[in-house]
Coordinates of N, CA, C and O in Angstrom, one line a residue:
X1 N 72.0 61.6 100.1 CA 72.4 60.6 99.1 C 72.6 59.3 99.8 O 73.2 59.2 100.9
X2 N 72.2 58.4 99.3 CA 72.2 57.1 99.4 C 73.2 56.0 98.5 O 72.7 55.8 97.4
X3 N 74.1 55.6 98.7 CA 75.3 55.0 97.9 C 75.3 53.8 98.0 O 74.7 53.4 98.9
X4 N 75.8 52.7 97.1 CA 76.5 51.5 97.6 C 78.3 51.9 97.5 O 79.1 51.1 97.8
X5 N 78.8 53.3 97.2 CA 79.8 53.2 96.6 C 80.8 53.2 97.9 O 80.4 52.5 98.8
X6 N 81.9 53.8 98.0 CA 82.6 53.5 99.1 C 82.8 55.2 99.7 O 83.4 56.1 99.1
X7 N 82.1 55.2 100.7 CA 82.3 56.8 101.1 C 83.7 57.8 101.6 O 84.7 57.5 102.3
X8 N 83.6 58.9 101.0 CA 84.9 59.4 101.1 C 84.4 61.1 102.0 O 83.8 62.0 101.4
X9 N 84.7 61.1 103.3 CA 84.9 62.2 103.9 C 84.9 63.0 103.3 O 83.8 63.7 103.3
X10 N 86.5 63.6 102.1 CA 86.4 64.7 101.6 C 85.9 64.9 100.4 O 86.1 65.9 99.7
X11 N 85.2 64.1 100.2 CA 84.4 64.2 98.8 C 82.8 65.0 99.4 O 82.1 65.7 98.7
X12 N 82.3 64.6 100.9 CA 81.3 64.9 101.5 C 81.9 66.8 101.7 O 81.3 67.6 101.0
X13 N 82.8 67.4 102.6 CA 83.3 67.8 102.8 C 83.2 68.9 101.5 O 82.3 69.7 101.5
X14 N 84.1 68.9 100.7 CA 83.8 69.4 99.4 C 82.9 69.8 98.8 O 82.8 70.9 98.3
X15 N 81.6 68.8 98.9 CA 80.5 69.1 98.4 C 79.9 70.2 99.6 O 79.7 71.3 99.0
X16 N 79.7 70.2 100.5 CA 79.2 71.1 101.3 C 80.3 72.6 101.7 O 79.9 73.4 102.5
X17 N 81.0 72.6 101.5 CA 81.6 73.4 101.4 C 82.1 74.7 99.9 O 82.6 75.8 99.8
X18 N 81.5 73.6 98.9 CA 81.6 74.5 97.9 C 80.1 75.0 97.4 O 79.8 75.9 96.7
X19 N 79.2 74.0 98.0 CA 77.9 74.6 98.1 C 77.0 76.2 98.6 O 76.0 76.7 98.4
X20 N 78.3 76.5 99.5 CA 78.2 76.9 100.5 C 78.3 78.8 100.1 O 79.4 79.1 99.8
X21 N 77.3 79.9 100.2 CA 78.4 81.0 100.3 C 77.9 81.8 101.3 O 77.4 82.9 101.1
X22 N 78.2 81.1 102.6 CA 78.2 81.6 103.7 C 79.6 81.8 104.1 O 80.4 81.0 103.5
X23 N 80.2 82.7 105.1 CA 81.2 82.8 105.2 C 81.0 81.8 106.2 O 80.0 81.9 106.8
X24 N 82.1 80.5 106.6 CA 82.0 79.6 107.1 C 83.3 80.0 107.9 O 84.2 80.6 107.3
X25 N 83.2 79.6 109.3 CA 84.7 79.9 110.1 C 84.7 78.2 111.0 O 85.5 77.9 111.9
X26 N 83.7 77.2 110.7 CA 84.1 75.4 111.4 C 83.9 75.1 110.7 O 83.4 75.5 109.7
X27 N 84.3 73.6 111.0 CA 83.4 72.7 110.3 C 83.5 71.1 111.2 O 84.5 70.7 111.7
X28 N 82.6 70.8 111.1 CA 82.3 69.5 112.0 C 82.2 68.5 111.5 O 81.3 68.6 110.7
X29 N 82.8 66.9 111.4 CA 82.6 65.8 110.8 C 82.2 64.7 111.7 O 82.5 64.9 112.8
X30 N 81.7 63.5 111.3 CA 81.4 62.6 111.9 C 81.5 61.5 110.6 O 81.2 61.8 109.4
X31 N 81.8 60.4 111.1 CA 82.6 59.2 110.5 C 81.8 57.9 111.7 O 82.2 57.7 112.9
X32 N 80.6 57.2 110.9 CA 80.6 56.5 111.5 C 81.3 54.9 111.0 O 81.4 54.7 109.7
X33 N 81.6 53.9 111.8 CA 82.8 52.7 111.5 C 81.9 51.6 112.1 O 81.2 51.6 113.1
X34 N 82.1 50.6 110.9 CA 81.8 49.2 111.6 C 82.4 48.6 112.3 O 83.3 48.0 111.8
X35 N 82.3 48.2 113.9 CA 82.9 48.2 114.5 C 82.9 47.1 115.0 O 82.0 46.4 114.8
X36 N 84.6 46.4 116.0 CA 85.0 45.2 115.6 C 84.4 44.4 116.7 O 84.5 43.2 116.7
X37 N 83.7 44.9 117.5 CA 82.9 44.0 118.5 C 81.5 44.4 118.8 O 81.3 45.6 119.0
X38 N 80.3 43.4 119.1 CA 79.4 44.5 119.7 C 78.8 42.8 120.0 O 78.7 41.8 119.4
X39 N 78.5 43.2 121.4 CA 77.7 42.4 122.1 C 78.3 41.6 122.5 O 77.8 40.7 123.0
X40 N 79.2 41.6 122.6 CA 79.9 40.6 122.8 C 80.6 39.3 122.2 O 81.1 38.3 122.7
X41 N 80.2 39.8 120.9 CA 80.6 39.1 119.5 C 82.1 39.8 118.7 O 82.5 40.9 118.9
X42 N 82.5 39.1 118.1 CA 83.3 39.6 116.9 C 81.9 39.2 115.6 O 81.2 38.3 115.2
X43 N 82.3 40.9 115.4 CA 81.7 41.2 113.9 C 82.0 40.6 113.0 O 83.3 40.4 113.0
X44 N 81.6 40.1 112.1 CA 82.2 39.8 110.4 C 82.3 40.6 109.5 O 83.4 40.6 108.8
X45 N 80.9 41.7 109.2 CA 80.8 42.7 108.5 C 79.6 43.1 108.8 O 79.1 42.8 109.9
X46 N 78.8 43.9 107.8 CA 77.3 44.6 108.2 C 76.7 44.8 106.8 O 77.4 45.5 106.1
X47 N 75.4 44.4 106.4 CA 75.1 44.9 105.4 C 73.6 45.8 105.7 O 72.7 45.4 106.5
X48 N 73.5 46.8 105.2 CA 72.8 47.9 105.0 C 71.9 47.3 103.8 O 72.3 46.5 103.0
X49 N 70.4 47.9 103.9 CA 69.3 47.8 103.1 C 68.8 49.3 103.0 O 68.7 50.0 104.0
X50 N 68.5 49.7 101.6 CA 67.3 51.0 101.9 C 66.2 50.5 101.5 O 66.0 49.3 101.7
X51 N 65.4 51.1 101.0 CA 64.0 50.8 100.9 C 63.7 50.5 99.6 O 64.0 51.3 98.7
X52 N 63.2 49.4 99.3 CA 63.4 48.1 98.0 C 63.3 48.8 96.7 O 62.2 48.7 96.2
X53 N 64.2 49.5 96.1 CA 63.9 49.5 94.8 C 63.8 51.2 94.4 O 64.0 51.7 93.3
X54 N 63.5 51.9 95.6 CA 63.0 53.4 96.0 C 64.3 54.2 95.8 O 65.3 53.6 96.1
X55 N 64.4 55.6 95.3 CA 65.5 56.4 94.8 C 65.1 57.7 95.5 O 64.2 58.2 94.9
X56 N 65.3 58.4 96.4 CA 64.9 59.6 96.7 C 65.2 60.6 96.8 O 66.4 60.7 97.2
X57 N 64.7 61.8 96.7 CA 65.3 63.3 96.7 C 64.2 63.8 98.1 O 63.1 63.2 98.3
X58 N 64.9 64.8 98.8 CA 64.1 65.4 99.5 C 64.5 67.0 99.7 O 65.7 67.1 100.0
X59 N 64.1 67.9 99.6 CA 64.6 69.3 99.5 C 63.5 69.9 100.6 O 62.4 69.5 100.6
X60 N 63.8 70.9 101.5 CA 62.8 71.2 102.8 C 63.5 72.9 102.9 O 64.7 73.2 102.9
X61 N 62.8 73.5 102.9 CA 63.1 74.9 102.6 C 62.6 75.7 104.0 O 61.6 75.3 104.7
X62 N 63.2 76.6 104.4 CA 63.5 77.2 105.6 C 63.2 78.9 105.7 O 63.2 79.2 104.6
X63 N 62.9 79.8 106.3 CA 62.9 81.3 106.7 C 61.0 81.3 106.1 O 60.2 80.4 106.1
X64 N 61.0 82.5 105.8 CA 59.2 83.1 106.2 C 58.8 82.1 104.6 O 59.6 81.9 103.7
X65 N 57.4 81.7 104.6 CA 56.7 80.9 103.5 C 55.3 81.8 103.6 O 54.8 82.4 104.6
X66 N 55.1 81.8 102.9 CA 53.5 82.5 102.8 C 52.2 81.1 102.4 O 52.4 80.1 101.6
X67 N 51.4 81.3 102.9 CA 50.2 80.2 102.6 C 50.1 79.8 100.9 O 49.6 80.4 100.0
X68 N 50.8 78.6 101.1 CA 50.5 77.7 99.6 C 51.8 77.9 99.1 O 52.0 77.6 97.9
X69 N 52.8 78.1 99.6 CA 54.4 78.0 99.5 C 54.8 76.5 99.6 O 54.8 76.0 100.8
X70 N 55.0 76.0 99.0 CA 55.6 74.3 98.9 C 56.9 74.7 100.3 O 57.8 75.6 100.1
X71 N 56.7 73.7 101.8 CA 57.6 73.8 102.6 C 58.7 72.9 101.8 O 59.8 73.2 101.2
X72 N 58.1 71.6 101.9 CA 58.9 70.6 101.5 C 58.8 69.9 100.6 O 57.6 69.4 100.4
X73 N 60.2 69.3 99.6 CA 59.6 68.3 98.4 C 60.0 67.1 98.7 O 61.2 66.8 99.0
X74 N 59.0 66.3 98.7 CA 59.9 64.6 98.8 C 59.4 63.9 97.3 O 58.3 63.9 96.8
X75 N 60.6 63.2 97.0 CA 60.0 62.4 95.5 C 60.9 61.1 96.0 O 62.0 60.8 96.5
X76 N 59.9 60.5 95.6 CA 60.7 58.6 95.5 C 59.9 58.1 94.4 O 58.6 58.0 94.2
X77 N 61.1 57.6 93.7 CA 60.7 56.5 92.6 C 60.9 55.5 92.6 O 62.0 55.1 92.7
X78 N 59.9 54.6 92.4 CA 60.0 53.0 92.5 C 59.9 51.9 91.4 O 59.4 52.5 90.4
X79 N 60.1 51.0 91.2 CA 58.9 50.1 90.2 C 57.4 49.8 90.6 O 56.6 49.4 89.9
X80 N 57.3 50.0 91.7 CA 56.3 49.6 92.4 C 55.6 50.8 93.1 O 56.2 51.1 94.1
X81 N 54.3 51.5 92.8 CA 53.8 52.4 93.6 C 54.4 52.1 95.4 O 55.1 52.6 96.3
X82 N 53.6 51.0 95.1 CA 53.5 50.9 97.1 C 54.6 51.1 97.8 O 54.6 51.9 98.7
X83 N 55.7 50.4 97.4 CA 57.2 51.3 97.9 C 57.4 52.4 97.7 O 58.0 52.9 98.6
X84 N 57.1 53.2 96.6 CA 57.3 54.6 96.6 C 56.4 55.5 97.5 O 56.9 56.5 97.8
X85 N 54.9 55.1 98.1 CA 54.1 55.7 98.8 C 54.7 55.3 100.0 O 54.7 56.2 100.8
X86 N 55.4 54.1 100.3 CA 55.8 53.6 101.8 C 56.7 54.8 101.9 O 56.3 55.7 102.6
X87 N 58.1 54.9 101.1 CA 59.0 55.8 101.2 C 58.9 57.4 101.4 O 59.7 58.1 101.9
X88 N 57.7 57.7 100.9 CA 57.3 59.0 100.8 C 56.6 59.2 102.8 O 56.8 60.1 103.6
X89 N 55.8 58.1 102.8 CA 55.2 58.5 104.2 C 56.2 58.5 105.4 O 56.3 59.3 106.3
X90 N 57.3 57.1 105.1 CA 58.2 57.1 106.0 C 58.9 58.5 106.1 O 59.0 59.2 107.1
X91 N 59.4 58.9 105.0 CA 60.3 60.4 105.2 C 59.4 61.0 105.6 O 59.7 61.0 106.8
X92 N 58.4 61.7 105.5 CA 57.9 62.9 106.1 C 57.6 62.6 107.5 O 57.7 63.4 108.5
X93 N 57.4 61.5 107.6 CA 57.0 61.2 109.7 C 59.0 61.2 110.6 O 59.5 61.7 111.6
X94 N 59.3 60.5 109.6 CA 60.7 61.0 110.2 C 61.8 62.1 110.0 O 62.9 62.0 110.5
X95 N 61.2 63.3 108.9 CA 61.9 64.7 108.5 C 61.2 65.4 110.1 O 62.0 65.9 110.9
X96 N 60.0 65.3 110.3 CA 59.2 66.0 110.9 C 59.8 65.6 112.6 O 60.1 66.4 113.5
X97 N 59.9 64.6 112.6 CA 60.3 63.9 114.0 C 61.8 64.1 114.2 O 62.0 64.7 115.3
X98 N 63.2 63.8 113.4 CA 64.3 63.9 113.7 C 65.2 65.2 113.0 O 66.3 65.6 113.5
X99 N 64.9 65.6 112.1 CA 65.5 67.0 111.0 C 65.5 68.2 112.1 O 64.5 68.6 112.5
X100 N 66.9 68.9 112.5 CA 66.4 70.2 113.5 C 66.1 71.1 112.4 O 67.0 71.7 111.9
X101 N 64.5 71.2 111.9 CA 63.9 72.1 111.5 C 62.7 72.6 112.6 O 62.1 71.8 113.3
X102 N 62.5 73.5 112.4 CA 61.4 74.0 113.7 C 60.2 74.8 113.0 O 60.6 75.4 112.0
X103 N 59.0 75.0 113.3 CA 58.5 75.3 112.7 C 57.5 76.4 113.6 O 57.0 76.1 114.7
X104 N 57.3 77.5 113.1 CA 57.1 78.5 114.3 C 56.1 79.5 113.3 O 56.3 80.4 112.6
X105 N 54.8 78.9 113.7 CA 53.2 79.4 113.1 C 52.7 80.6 113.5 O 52.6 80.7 114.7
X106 N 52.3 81.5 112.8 CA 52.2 82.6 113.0 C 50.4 82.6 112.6 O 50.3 81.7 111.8
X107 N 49.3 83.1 112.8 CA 47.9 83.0 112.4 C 47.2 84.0 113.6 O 47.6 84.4 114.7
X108 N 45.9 84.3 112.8 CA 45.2 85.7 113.6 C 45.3 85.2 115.0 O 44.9 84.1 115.4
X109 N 45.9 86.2 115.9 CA 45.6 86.4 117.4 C 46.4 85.9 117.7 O 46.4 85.8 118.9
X110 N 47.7 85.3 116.9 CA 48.5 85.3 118.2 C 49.8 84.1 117.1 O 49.9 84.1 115.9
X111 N 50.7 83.3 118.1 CA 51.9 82.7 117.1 C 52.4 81.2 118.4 O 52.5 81.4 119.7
X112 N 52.5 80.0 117.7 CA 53.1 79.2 118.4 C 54.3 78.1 117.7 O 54.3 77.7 116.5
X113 N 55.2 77.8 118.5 CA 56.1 76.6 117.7 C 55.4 75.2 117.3 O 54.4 74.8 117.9
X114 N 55.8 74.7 116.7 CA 55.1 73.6 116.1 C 56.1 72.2 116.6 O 57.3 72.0 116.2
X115 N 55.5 71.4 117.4 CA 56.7 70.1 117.6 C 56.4 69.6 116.9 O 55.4 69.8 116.4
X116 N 57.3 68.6 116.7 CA 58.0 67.4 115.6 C 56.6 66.2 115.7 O 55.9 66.0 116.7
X117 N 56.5 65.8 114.7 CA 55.3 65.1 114.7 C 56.0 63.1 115.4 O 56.8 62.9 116.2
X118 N 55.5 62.3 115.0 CA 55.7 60.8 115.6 C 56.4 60.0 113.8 O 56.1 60.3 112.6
X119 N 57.3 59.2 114.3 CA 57.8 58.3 113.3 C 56.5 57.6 112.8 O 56.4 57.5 111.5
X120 N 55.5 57.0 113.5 CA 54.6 56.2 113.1 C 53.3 56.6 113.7 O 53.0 56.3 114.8
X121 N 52.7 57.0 112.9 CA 51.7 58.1 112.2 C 50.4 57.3 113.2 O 49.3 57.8 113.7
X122 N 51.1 55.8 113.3 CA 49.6 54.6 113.9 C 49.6 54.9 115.3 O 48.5 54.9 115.9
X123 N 50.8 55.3 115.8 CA 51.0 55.4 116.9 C 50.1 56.3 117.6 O 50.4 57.5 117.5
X124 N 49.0 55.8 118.3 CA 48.0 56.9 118.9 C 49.0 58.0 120.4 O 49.3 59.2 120.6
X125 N 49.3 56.8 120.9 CA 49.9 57.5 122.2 C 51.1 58.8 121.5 O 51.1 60.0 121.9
X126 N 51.8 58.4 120.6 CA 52.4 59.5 120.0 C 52.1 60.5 119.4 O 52.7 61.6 119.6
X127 N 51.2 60.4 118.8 CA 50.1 61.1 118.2 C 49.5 62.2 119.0 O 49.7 63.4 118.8
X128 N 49.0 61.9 119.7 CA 48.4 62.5 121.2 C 49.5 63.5 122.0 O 49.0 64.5 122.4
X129 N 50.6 63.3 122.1 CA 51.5 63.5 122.7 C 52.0 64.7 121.7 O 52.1 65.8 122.2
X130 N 52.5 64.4 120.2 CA 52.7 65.5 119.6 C 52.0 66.7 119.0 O 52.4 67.7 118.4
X131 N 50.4 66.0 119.6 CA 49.6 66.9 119.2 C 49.2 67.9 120.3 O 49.0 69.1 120.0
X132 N 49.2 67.6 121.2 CA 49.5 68.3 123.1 C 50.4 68.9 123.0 O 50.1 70.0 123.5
X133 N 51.9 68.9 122.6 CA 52.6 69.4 123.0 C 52.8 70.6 121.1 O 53.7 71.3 121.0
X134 N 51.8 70.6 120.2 CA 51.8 71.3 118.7 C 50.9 72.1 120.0 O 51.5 73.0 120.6
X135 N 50.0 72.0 120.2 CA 49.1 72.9 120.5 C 48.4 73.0 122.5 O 47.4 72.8 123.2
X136 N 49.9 73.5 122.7 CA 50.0 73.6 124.3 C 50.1 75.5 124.5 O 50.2 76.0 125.6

């Protein structure tokens, strides 16, 4: 979720916890803060942009899939196609690249892990590199 509203810990907390019916025995938080110096400056404030106009859901599903099983759904809505196509390609090059989801292919003769693909799809050297290291 993506907010302008004012974020509340235990409101995050809550929701993942009542989501939840795993027997849970931790739980881990992180709180990130605008902070009062950086670079050597005093801060004023910080403002945050998402992607112009775009509303998104993403749901990415996990354990054994059989061929033609939807892994992942991404939806973004826009006024504007072209933002919603931008938004759509950005999340999947970066679910694929930073999400610890792993992906571990199984096919005749034999079974390999799948690495994380490149944020930017243009990027040949990355490209190359995740495709070397998909199929090493």
């Amino acid at each position: 979720m993506v907010t302008d509203a004012v974020l509340s810990l235990d409101a995050v907390m809550t929701a993942v916890l009542t989501d939840s019916d795993r027997p849970l025995g931790a739980v881990s938080t992180f709180v990130g803060l605008v902070r009062r110096r950086n670079l050597d400056r005093d801060v004023l404030f910080l403002e945050y942009e998402a992607w112009p106009s775009a509303i998104v859901g993403i749901h990415h599903r996990t354990g054994r899939l059989e061929v033609g099983d939807a892994s992942i759904v991404i939806v973004a809505a826009s006024a504007h196609r072209a933002d919603a196509f931008a938004a759509s390609r950005y999340i999947i090059e970066r679910v694929k690249q930073i999400v610890p989801i792993w992906k571990h292919e199984h096919f005749s003769g034999g079974e390999v892990w799948i690495e994380g693909a490149t944020a930017d799809p243009d990027d040949l050297s990355a490209r190359d590199e995740a495709r070397r290291r998909a199929c090493a």
